[in-house]
Amino acid sequence: MSRLQVITGGGGNTLDIIIPDKLNKYKENTKGLWLLHDKFGTSVDWPGFSQIEFFAEDHNFIIVCLSCGDASYTDWKDGFEWETYLTEEIWKYVHGLIPMLSERPEDNYLCGCARGGFGAIKFALAHWDKFGFAAAFSPDNSTIKRYLKGEEVQFGDRMYGSIDQAVKSNDNLEYAAECLAKSNEKLPEIYIACGFNNSAYECSVEMREMLFCKNYAVIWKESDSDGGWIFYNEQIKKLLDYIEGCD
Amino acid sequence: MAYIRLTFNSQHIGRTEISIFYPQEAHGRSPGGRLQKKLSITRTRNSQTRHEPSPVSKDVRYQCLMLLHGGGGNFGDYPLKTKLQQECENNQLVVVMPTMLDYIDKSEELGSYYEYVTKELPEYIQNIFPVSGAREDNFIMGFSYGGFFSYYCGLRNPEKYKCVGCTSAPVDIIADISKFHYGEPGMPVLEDIINTDFDILALARKHAEAGTDLPSLFQIVGTEDFTWDFNIKARDTLRALGIDHTWIQGSGGHTYDFCDWSIREFMNWLPLKKMQSI
């Protein structure tokens, strides 16, 4: 297994890219798995806190770990455009850097933990032409939920602009799911895993039900875990096995 | 310029680290550019906003320089001790800087750095990144023992490299070992390497007699460098053989300051292509 730690320079940030040894030879349209960290994280979270490098050896993905700081994978009204940066600029950059990585949505999978889980589902709904699958472990969309209820308004205004703007934004997963469901586009597959002792459980169930109602294919996995990196580590292994039909 | 730290599982030398300078303006895109403040606009969902395939041909490949550090160093030497990053960006050149723990190529314990540098690592780089495998696009250069090893690799594989360079290097390795390292543990037995491929000047002589199509050679050294005499003798020998050889000397010693300047000279000398930008 080789690992590339990329500092993109010029005002950009970091990427960690994991390539199993079996993919050292050029193979067109190699599948990609894009990993999103929780809040306050960086691209080293997944390699540092999980065994993803070890698990990846048994699979056929190039794994791209993104960095998004504490920006909730969002284009901030009063801040930086993280969603656009990651889904357009970094998308193009990574495909230019590693030409064998497929650009087809059916070959590009998202997976995130907690806030990254929210980010994964959001990116799959809003960027269906790039990603065909999103997995979320204990997804956390609490920031926008609180804002839409009129809580933490000052902070929310900085992120979303106004409640009206937030309602009709990619961050409002129900709105994003509805818009995509009404289009003629292929819907991404959504995979949600959560422990029923985890604080995100109720939120995860709400997401599941919302997506079911809009005819999304949702794979639901629950366990008695409290969450955290032991849980995410277990789940990423199960996810890789699931995607490649090994489970 | 992007900096990449590559952790790699080599079949020859085990797990190792490599620094890579990768041009920022990859194929005309501006990857990793500044994060911009703009209003967030929900995208319309219709087929006209479908992602278009990359506008740049995937046939565009970068030229590549394999840059070897001196004895006792590692993959961090060039990034930390030189200002080459900007030079590489200006030249749109991919620069690969592996950790080198051995230049002798005879250590069973350390594995074959020769196989790793000349075959395994370039193949990986060319498979993963948009880097050319053509001879005209590949160069190798090194500082001190890294420079000796560059000549060793370049002259043993003349078909792989367009240009080979060294700075502050004991090209005349026989003289270097004889004067400074005779009988040292870990160094080859002098009598075992005379007139072998390890003996760079003997190898060059062999090629000259065979009329081999050799890479262009570049040799640079500081006037205060302790390898000065070895470099002069090597220069004169290579010139006498009629090999395409460029010599540059400057004021300086066996330091990374001098190395920094000399690698810029080398890059200015290389036949670099201007990358097409879209």
Coordinates of C-alpha atoms in Angstrom, one line a residue:
Chain A
M1 CA 0.0 0.0 0.0
S2 CA 1.3 3.5 -0.8
R3 CA 0.1 6.7 0.7
L4 CA 0.3 10.1 -0.7
Q5 CA 0.1 13.1 1.6
V6 CA -0.5 16.0 -0.6
I7 CA -0.2 19.7 0.3
T8 CA -1.8 21.4 -2.6
G9 CA -0.2 24.7 -2.1
G10 CA -1.3 28.1 -3.4
G11 CA -3.9 28.6 -0.6
G12 CA -5.2 25.1 -0.8
N13 CA -5.0 22.4 1.8
T14 CA -4.2 18.7 2.3
L15 CA -5.2 15.4 0.9
D16 CA -4.3 11.9 1.9
I17 CA -4.5 9.3 -0.9
I18 CA -4.2 5.6 -0.3
I19 CA -3.4 3.3 -3.2
P20 CA -3.4 -0.5 -2.5
D21 CA -0.3 -2.3 -4.0
K22 CA -2.5 -4.2 -6.4
L23 CA -3.4 -0.9 -8.1
N24 CA 0.2 0.1 -8.7
K25 CA -0.2 -0.7 -12.4
Y26 CA -2.3 1.6 -14.5
K27 CA -5.9 0.4 -14.7
E28 CA -8.4 2.6 -16.4
N29 CA -11.5 3.6 -14.5
T30 CA -10.3 2.5 -11.1
K31 CA -12.9 3.1 -8.4
G32 CA -12.6 5.9 -5.9
L33 CA -13.7 6.1 -2.3
W34 CA -13.8 9.6 -0.9
L35 CA -13.5 9.8 2.9
L36 CA -14.9 12.8 4.8
H37 CA -13.8 13.5 8.4
D38 CA -15.9 14.8 11.3
K39 CA -15.8 18.4 12.4
F40 CA -12.4 19.8 13.4
G41 CA -10.7 17.1 11.4
T42 CA -8.2 16.9 8.5
S43 CA -7.2 14.4 5.8
V44 CA -5.1 12.5 8.3
D45 CA -8.1 11.5 10.5
W46 CA -9.2 8.4 8.6
P47 CA -5.6 7.0 8.1
G48 CA -4.6 8.0 11.6
F49 CA -7.6 6.8 13.6
S50 CA -8.8 3.8 11.6
Q51 CA -7.3 0.8 9.9
I52 CA -8.4 1.9 6.4
E53 CA -4.9 1.4 5.0
F54 CA -4.9 -2.2 6.2
F55 CA -8.5 -2.9 5.0
A56 CA -7.9 -1.2 1.7
E57 CA -5.3 -3.8 0.6
D58 CA -8.1 -6.4 0.2
H59 CA -10.1 -4.1 -2.1
N60 CA -9.9 -2.3 -5.4
F61 CA -10.3 1.4 -4.5
I62 CA -8.1 4.4 -4.6
I63 CA -9.0 6.1 -1.4
V64 CA -9.0 9.9 -1.2
C65 CA -9.2 11.5 2.3
L66 CA -10.4 15.1 2.1
S67 CA -9.7 18.0 4.5
C68 CA -12.5 20.4 5.4
G69 CA -11.5 21.8 8.8
D70 CA -14.7 22.7 10.7
A71 CA -16.5 24.0 7.7
S72 CA -19.3 21.4 7.5
Y73 CA -18.7 20.8 3.8
T74 CA -20.6 24.0 3.1
D75 CA -20.1 27.1 0.9
W76 CA -20.2 29.7 3.7
K77 CA -22.0 33.0 3.1
D78 CA -19.4 34.8 5.1
G79 CA -16.4 32.5 4.6
F80 CA -14.9 30.1 2.2
E81 CA -16.7 28.0 -0.4
W82 CA -15.7 24.6 0.9
E83 CA -18.4 22.6 -1.0
T84 CA -17.4 24.1 -4.3
Y85 CA -13.7 23.7 -3.6
L86 CA -14.0 20.1 -2.7
T87 CA -16.5 18.9 -5.3
E88 CA -15.1 20.9 -8.2
E89 CA -11.6 22.1 -7.7
I90 CA -10.3 19.1 -5.7
W91 CA -12.3 16.7 -7.8
K92 CA -10.5 18.0 -10.9
Y93 CA -7.2 18.1 -9.2
V94 CA -7.3 14.5 -7.9
H95 CA -8.4 13.2 -11.3
G96 CA -5.6 15.1 -13.0
L97 CA -3.1 13.9 -10.4
I98 CA -4.2 10.2 -10.8
P99 CA -5.5 9.8 -14.3
M100 CA -6.6 6.2 -13.8
L101 CA -9.2 7.2 -11.2
S102 CA -12.6 6.9 -12.8
E103 CA -14.8 10.0 -13.3
R104 CA -18.0 8.0 -13.6
P105 CA -20.5 8.5 -10.7
E106 CA -21.0 4.7 -10.5
D107 CA -17.3 4.4 -9.7
N108 CA -17.1 7.1 -7.1
Y109 CA -18.2 6.4 -3.5
L110 CA -18.4 8.8 -0.6
C111 CA -18.1 7.9 3.0
G112 CA -18.0 10.1 6.1
C113 CA -18.3 9.9 9.8
A114 CA -20.5 12.2 11.9
R115 CA -20.3 15.6 10.2
G116 CA -18.5 13.9 7.4
G117 CA -21.5 11.6 7.1
F118 CA -23.7 14.5 6.6
G119 CA -21.2 15.8 4.0
A120 CA -21.2 12.5 2.2
I121 CA -25.0 12.4 1.8
K122 CA -25.1 16.1 0.9
F123 CA -22.5 15.7 -1.8
A124 CA -24.2 12.7 -3.3
L125 CA -27.5 14.5 -3.5
A126 CA -26.1 17.7 -4.9
H127 CA -23.4 16.2 -7.1
W128 CA -25.1 13.2 -8.4
D129 CA -23.1 13.5 -11.6
K130 CA -19.9 12.8 -9.7
F131 CA -20.9 10.4 -6.9
G132 CA -23.3 7.4 -7.1
F133 CA -23.1 6.2 -3.5
A134 CA -22.8 7.8 -0.1
A135 CA -22.2 6.1 3.2
A136 CA -22.7 7.9 6.5
F137 CA -21.6 6.7 9.9
S138 CA -23.6 8.4 12.7
P139 CA -24.4 11.4 10.3
D140 CA -24.6 14.7 12.1
N141 CA -26.6 17.5 10.5
S142 CA -27.3 19.2 13.8
T143 CA -26.0 22.6 12.7
I144 CA -28.5 23.2 10.0
K145 CA -31.3 21.6 12.0
R146 CA -30.8 24.0 14.8
Y147 CA -30.6 27.0 12.5
L148 CA -33.8 26.0 10.7
K149 CA -35.5 26.0 14.2
G150 CA -34.3 29.5 14.8
E151 CA -31.4 28.5 17.1
E152 CA -27.8 29.8 16.9
V153 CA -28.9 32.4 14.3
Q154 CA -25.8 34.6 14.4
F155 CA -23.6 31.6 13.6
G156 CA -26.1 30.2 11.1
D157 CA -26.3 33.5 9.3
R158 CA -22.6 33.4 8.7
M159 CA -22.9 30.0 7.2
Y160 CA -26.1 30.1 5.3
G161 CA -27.0 33.8 4.8
S162 CA -30.5 33.6 6.1
I163 CA -33.0 30.9 7.1
D164 CA -34.8 31.3 3.7
Q165 CA -31.5 30.6 1.9
A166 CA -30.7 27.7 4.1
V167 CA -34.1 26.1 3.5
K168 CA -33.4 26.0 -0.2
S169 CA -29.8 25.0 0.0
N170 CA -27.8 21.8 -0.5
D171 CA -27.3 21.7 3.3
N172 CA -31.0 21.1 3.8
L173 CA -30.9 17.4 2.9
E174 CA -34.7 17.1 2.6
Y175 CA -34.8 19.9 0.1
A176 CA -31.8 18.5 -1.8
A177 CA -33.3 15.0 -1.8
E178 CA -36.6 16.3 -3.1
C179 CA -35.1 18.3 -5.9
L180 CA -33.0 15.3 -7.1
A181 CA -35.9 12.9 -6.7
K182 CA -38.1 15.1 -9.0
S183 CA -35.4 15.3 -11.7
N184 CA -34.8 12.5 -14.2
E185 CA -31.3 11.8 -12.8
K186 CA -30.2 8.5 -11.3
L187 CA -30.5 8.6 -7.6
P188 CA -27.4 7.7 -5.5
E189 CA -27.5 4.8 -3.2
I190 CA -27.4 5.8 0.5
Y191 CA -25.9 3.7 3.3
I192 CA -26.4 4.8 6.9
A193 CA -24.8 3.1 9.9
C194 CA -25.4 4.2 13.5
G195 CA -25.3 2.8 16.9
F196 CA -28.6 3.0 18.8
N197 CA -26.7 4.3 21.8
N198 CA -25.2 7.1 19.8
S199 CA -26.5 10.7 20.1
A200 CA -26.9 10.8 16.3
Y201 CA -29.3 7.8 16.3
E202 CA -32.5 9.8 16.2
C203 CA -31.1 12.1 13.5
S204 CA -30.0 9.1 11.5
V205 CA -33.4 7.5 11.7
E206 CA -35.0 10.8 10.5
M207 CA -32.7 10.9 7.6
R208 CA -33.4 7.3 6.7
E209 CA -37.2 7.8 6.8
M210 CA -37.0 11.1 4.8
L211 CA -35.0 9.4 2.1
F212 CA -37.2 6.3 2.1
C213 CA -40.2 8.5 1.5
K214 CA -38.6 10.0 -1.5
N215 CA -37.9 6.6 -3.0
Y216 CA -34.1 6.5 -2.3
A217 CA -32.5 3.1 -1.9
V218 CA -31.3 3.2 1.7
I219 CA -29.2 0.5 3.3
W220 CA -29.6 0.7 7.1
K221 CA -27.1 -0.8 9.6
E222 CA -27.4 -0.4 13.3
S223 CA -25.6 -1.8 16.2
D224 CA -25.3 -1.4 20.0
S225 CA -22.2 0.9 19.6
D226 CA -21.9 4.4 21.2
G227 CA -20.1 5.6 18.1
G228 CA -16.6 7.1 17.8
W229 CA -13.6 5.7 16.0
I230 CA -13.9 2.2 17.1
F231 CA -17.4 2.2 15.5
Y232 CA -16.2 4.0 12.4
N233 CA -13.3 1.5 12.0
E234 CA -15.7 -1.5 12.2
Q235 CA -18.1 0.1 9.8
I236 CA -15.5 1.1 7.1
K237 CA -14.4 -2.5 6.9
K238 CA -18.0 -3.7 6.6
L239 CA -18.7 -1.0 4.0
L240 CA -15.8 -2.0 1.8
D241 CA -16.9 -5.6 2.0
Y242 CA -20.5 -4.6 1.2
I243 CA -19.6 -2.5 -1.8
E244 CA -17.5 -5.2 -3.3
G245 CA -20.0 -7.9 -2.5
C246 CA -17.8 -9.6 0.0
D247 CA -20.1 -9.5 3.0
Chain B
M1 CA 3.6 23.7 -6.5
A2 CA 2.1 20.9 -4.6
Y3 CA 4.3 18.9 -2.2
I4 CA 3.5 15.2 -1.9
R5 CA 5.0 12.9 0.7
L6 CA 4.7 9.4 -0.7
T7 CA 5.0 6.4 1.6
F8 CA 5.7 3.5 -0.6
N9 CA 6.0 -0.3 -0.2
S10 CA 9.1 -1.2 -2.3
Q11 CA 9.7 -4.9 -3.2
H12 CA 13.4 -4.1 -3.1
I13 CA 14.0 -1.9 -0.1
G14 CA 10.9 -2.2 2.0
R15 CA 8.7 0.6 3.2
T16 CA 10.2 4.0 2.3
E17 CA 9.4 7.7 1.9
I18 CA 9.7 9.9 -1.1
S19 CA 9.1 13.7 -1.6
I20 CA 7.6 14.8 -4.8
F21 CA 7.2 18.3 -6.2
Y22 CA 4.2 18.4 -8.4
P23 CA 3.3 21.4 -10.6
Q24 CA 0.4 23.4 -9.4
E25 CA -1.0 24.2 -12.8
A26 CA -1.7 20.6 -13.6
H27 CA -2.8 20.5 -17.2
G28 CA -4.1 24.1 -17.1
R29 CA -6.3 23.6 -14.1
S30 CA -5.7 25.5 -10.9
P31 CA -5.9 22.8 -8.4
G32 CA -5.8 23.6 -4.8
G33 CA -6.2 27.3 -5.5
R34 CA -7.5 29.8 -3.2
L35 CA -10.8 29.1 -1.6
Q36 CA -13.1 31.9 -2.8
K37 CA -15.9 33.6 -1.0
K38 CA -19.1 33.5 -3.2
L39 CA -22.8 33.2 -2.7
S40 CA -23.9 29.7 -2.4
I41 CA -26.3 28.8 -5.2
T42 CA -28.2 25.6 -5.3
R43 CA -27.5 23.9 -8.6
T44 CA -30.4 23.3 -11.0
R45 CA -31.1 19.7 -11.5
N46 CA -31.3 19.0 -15.2
S47 CA -29.1 17.2 -17.7
Q48 CA -27.5 20.4 -18.9
T49 CA -25.6 20.8 -15.7
R50 CA -24.2 17.3 -15.9
H51 CA -20.4 17.1 -15.2
E52 CA -18.5 17.3 -18.4
P53 CA -15.5 15.0 -18.9
S54 CA -12.1 16.6 -18.2
P55 CA -11.2 19.1 -21.0
V56 CA -7.6 18.0 -20.9
S57 CA -6.3 15.1 -22.9
K58 CA -5.1 12.3 -20.6
D59 CA -2.2 11.9 -23.1
V60 CA -0.4 15.0 -21.7
R61 CA 2.5 13.8 -19.6
Y62 CA 5.0 15.7 -17.5
Q63 CA 8.7 15.4 -17.7
C64 CA 10.4 14.0 -14.6
L65 CA 13.6 14.5 -12.7
M66 CA 14.8 11.9 -10.2
L67 CA 16.8 13.9 -7.7
L68 CA 19.0 12.0 -5.2
H69 CA 20.2 13.5 -1.9
G70 CA 23.7 13.1 -0.4
G71 CA 24.9 10.5 2.0
G72 CA 23.2 10.4 5.4
G73 CA 20.1 12.3 4.1
N74 CA 16.5 11.5 3.4
F75 CA 13.4 12.5 1.4
G76 CA 13.2 15.8 3.4
D77 CA 16.6 17.1 2.3
Y78 CA 15.7 19.0 -0.8
P79 CA 12.4 20.4 0.5
L80 CA 13.9 21.6 3.7
K81 CA 17.4 22.6 2.6
T82 CA 16.8 24.2 -0.8
K83 CA 14.5 26.6 -2.5
L84 CA 13.9 24.3 -5.5
Q85 CA 10.1 24.2 -5.2
Q86 CA 9.6 27.4 -7.1
E87 CA 12.2 26.4 -9.7
C88 CA 10.3 23.2 -10.3
E89 CA 7.0 25.1 -10.6
N90 CA 8.5 27.5 -13.1
N91 CA 9.7 24.6 -15.2
Q92 CA 6.5 22.5 -14.8
L93 CA 8.7 19.6 -13.9
V94 CA 7.8 16.7 -11.6
V95 CA 10.6 16.1 -9.2
V96 CA 10.9 12.9 -7.3
M97 CA 13.2 12.8 -4.3
P98 CA 13.5 9.3 -2.7
T99 CA 15.2 8.5 0.6
M100 CA 18.5 6.8 -0.2
L101 CA 20.0 4.6 2.5
D102 CA 22.6 3.0 0.2
Y103 CA 24.6 3.9 -2.8
I104 CA 26.7 0.7 -2.9
D105 CA 24.1 -1.6 -4.4
K106 CA 25.7 -4.5 -2.7
S107 CA 24.0 -4.5 0.7
E108 CA 21.8 -7.5 1.2
E109 CA 20.5 -6.0 4.4
L110 CA 19.4 -2.7 2.7
G111 CA 18.1 -4.2 -0.6
S112 CA 18.8 -3.0 -4.1
Y113 CA 18.5 0.7 -4.4
Y114 CA 19.6 0.4 -7.9
E115 CA 16.6 -1.7 -8.9
Y116 CA 14.4 0.7 -6.9
V117 CA 15.7 3.9 -8.4
T118 CA 16.0 2.8 -12.0
K119 CA 13.0 0.5 -12.4
E120 CA 10.5 0.1 -9.6
L121 CA 10.0 3.7 -8.5
P122 CA 9.9 5.2 -12.1
E123 CA 7.3 2.6 -13.1
Y124 CA 5.1 3.4 -10.1
I125 CA 5.4 7.2 -10.8
Q126 CA 4.5 6.7 -14.5
N127 CA 1.6 4.4 -13.7
I128 CA 0.0 6.6 -11.0
F129 CA 0.8 10.1 -12.2
P130 CA 0.6 11.7 -15.6
V131 CA 4.4 11.4 -16.0
S132 CA 6.1 10.5 -19.2
G133 CA 8.1 7.3 -19.6
A134 CA 9.9 8.5 -22.7
R135 CA 13.7 8.8 -22.6
E136 CA 13.5 12.4 -23.7
D137 CA 11.4 13.3 -20.7
N138 CA 13.4 11.6 -18.0
F139 CA 16.4 13.0 -16.1
I140 CA 18.4 12.0 -13.0
M141 CA 20.6 14.1 -10.9
G142 CA 22.2 14.0 -7.4
F143 CA 24.3 15.7 -4.8
S144 CA 27.4 14.1 -3.4
Y145 CA 27.0 10.3 -3.3
G146 CA 23.6 10.9 -4.8
G147 CA 25.4 12.4 -7.8
F148 CA 27.7 9.4 -8.0
F149 CA 24.6 7.1 -7.9
S150 CA 23.0 9.2 -10.6
Y151 CA 25.9 8.6 -12.9
Y152 CA 25.9 4.9 -12.0
C153 CA 22.2 4.6 -12.8
G154 CA 22.4 6.8 -15.9
L155 CA 25.4 5.1 -17.5
R156 CA 24.0 1.6 -16.7
N157 CA 20.7 2.5 -18.3
P158 CA 21.5 5.0 -21.0
E159 CA 18.3 4.2 -22.9
K160 CA 16.2 5.5 -19.9
Y161 CA 17.6 9.0 -19.4
K162 CA 18.1 12.0 -21.7
C163 CA 20.2 13.8 -19.2
V164 CA 22.3 12.8 -16.2
G165 CA 23.8 15.2 -13.7
C166 CA 25.8 15.4 -10.6
T167 CA 26.9 18.1 -8.2
S168 CA 29.7 17.9 -5.7
A169 CA 29.9 14.3 -6.5
P170 CA 32.8 11.8 -6.2
V171 CA 32.4 10.7 -9.8
D172 CA 35.8 9.1 -9.6
I173 CA 34.6 6.7 -6.9
I174 CA 37.8 4.7 -7.0
A175 CA 39.8 7.8 -6.0
D176 CA 37.2 8.8 -3.4
I177 CA 37.2 5.4 -1.6
S178 CA 41.0 5.1 -1.9
K179 CA 41.6 8.5 -0.3
F180 CA 38.7 8.8 2.3
H181 CA 37.1 5.4 2.9
Y182 CA 39.6 2.7 2.3
G183 CA 38.8 -0.3 4.5
E184 CA 35.8 1.3 6.1
P185 CA 32.9 -1.1 7.1
G186 CA 30.0 -0.8 4.7
M187 CA 32.2 0.5 1.8
P188 CA 33.0 -1.9 -1.0
V189 CA 36.4 -3.4 -1.2
L190 CA 38.3 -1.2 -3.6
E191 CA 39.9 -4.1 -5.5
D192 CA 36.5 -5.6 -6.1
I193 CA 35.0 -2.6 -7.9
I194 CA 37.9 -1.5 -10.1
N195 CA 36.9 -1.8 -13.8
T196 CA 33.3 -2.9 -12.9
D197 CA 30.2 -0.8 -13.6
F198 CA 30.7 0.7 -10.2
D199 CA 33.9 2.3 -11.6
I200 CA 32.1 5.1 -13.4
L201 CA 35.1 6.2 -15.5
A202 CA 35.7 2.6 -16.6
L203 CA 32.0 2.2 -17.5
A204 CA 32.2 5.5 -19.5
R205 CA 35.2 4.2 -21.3
K206 CA 33.4 0.9 -22.2
H207 CA 30.5 2.9 -23.6
A208 CA 32.7 5.2 -25.6
E209 CA 34.5 2.2 -27.2
A210 CA 31.1 0.6 -28.0
G211 CA 29.7 3.8 -29.4
T212 CA 26.7 3.7 -27.1
D213 CA 24.1 6.5 -27.4
L214 CA 24.7 8.0 -24.0
P215 CA 22.6 10.6 -22.1
S216 CA 24.0 14.1 -22.0
L217 CA 26.2 14.4 -18.9
F218 CA 26.3 17.4 -16.6
Q219 CA 28.9 17.9 -13.9
I220 CA 29.1 20.8 -11.5
V221 CA 31.3 21.4 -8.4
G222 CA 32.4 24.2 -6.1
T223 CA 36.0 25.3 -6.1
E224 CA 36.2 24.8 -2.4
D225 CA 34.7 21.3 -2.5
F226 CA 36.8 18.5 -1.1
T227 CA 35.8 16.4 -4.2
W228 CA 37.3 19.1 -6.5
D229 CA 40.3 17.0 -7.6
F230 CA 38.1 13.9 -8.3
N231 CA 35.7 16.0 -10.3
I232 CA 38.5 17.5 -12.4
K233 CA 40.0 14.1 -13.2
A234 CA 36.5 12.8 -14.1
R235 CA 35.8 15.8 -16.3
D236 CA 39.1 15.4 -18.2
T237 CA 38.5 11.7 -18.6
L238 CA 35.0 12.1 -19.9
R239 CA 36.0 14.9 -22.3
A240 CA 38.9 12.8 -23.6
L241 CA 36.4 10.0 -24.4
G242 CA 34.4 12.4 -26.6
I243 CA 31.2 12.0 -24.4
D244 CA 28.7 14.9 -24.5
H245 CA 29.6 16.5 -21.3
T246 CA 28.9 19.9 -19.7
W247 CA 31.0 21.3 -17.0
I248 CA 30.2 24.1 -14.6
Q249 CA 32.2 25.3 -11.6
G250 CA 31.4 27.9 -9.1
S251 CA 32.6 29.3 -5.8
G252 CA 31.4 27.1 -2.9
G253 CA 31.9 24.0 -0.9
H254 CA 30.2 20.7 -0.2
T255 CA 27.0 22.3 1.0
Y256 CA 23.3 22.4 0.2
D257 CA 23.6 26.1 -0.5
F258 CA 25.9 25.3 -3.4
C259 CA 23.7 22.3 -4.3
D260 CA 20.6 24.6 -4.5
W261 CA 22.4 26.9 -7.0
S262 CA 23.8 24.0 -9.0
I263 CA 20.5 22.2 -9.4
R264 CA 19.1 25.5 -10.8
E265 CA 21.9 25.5 -13.3
F266 CA 21.1 22.0 -14.2
M267 CA 17.4 22.7 -14.7
N268 CA 18.3 25.7 -16.9
W269 CA 20.4 23.4 -19.0
L270 CA 17.8 20.6 -19.3
P271 CA 15.8 20.4 -22.6
L272 CA 12.4 21.1 -20.9
K273 CA 9.2 21.3 -22.8
K274 CA 6.7 24.1 -22.2
M275 CA 3.6 22.3 -21.0
Q276 CA 0.4 23.0 -23.0
S277 CA -2.1 24.8 -20.8
I278 CA -5.8 24.7 -21.5

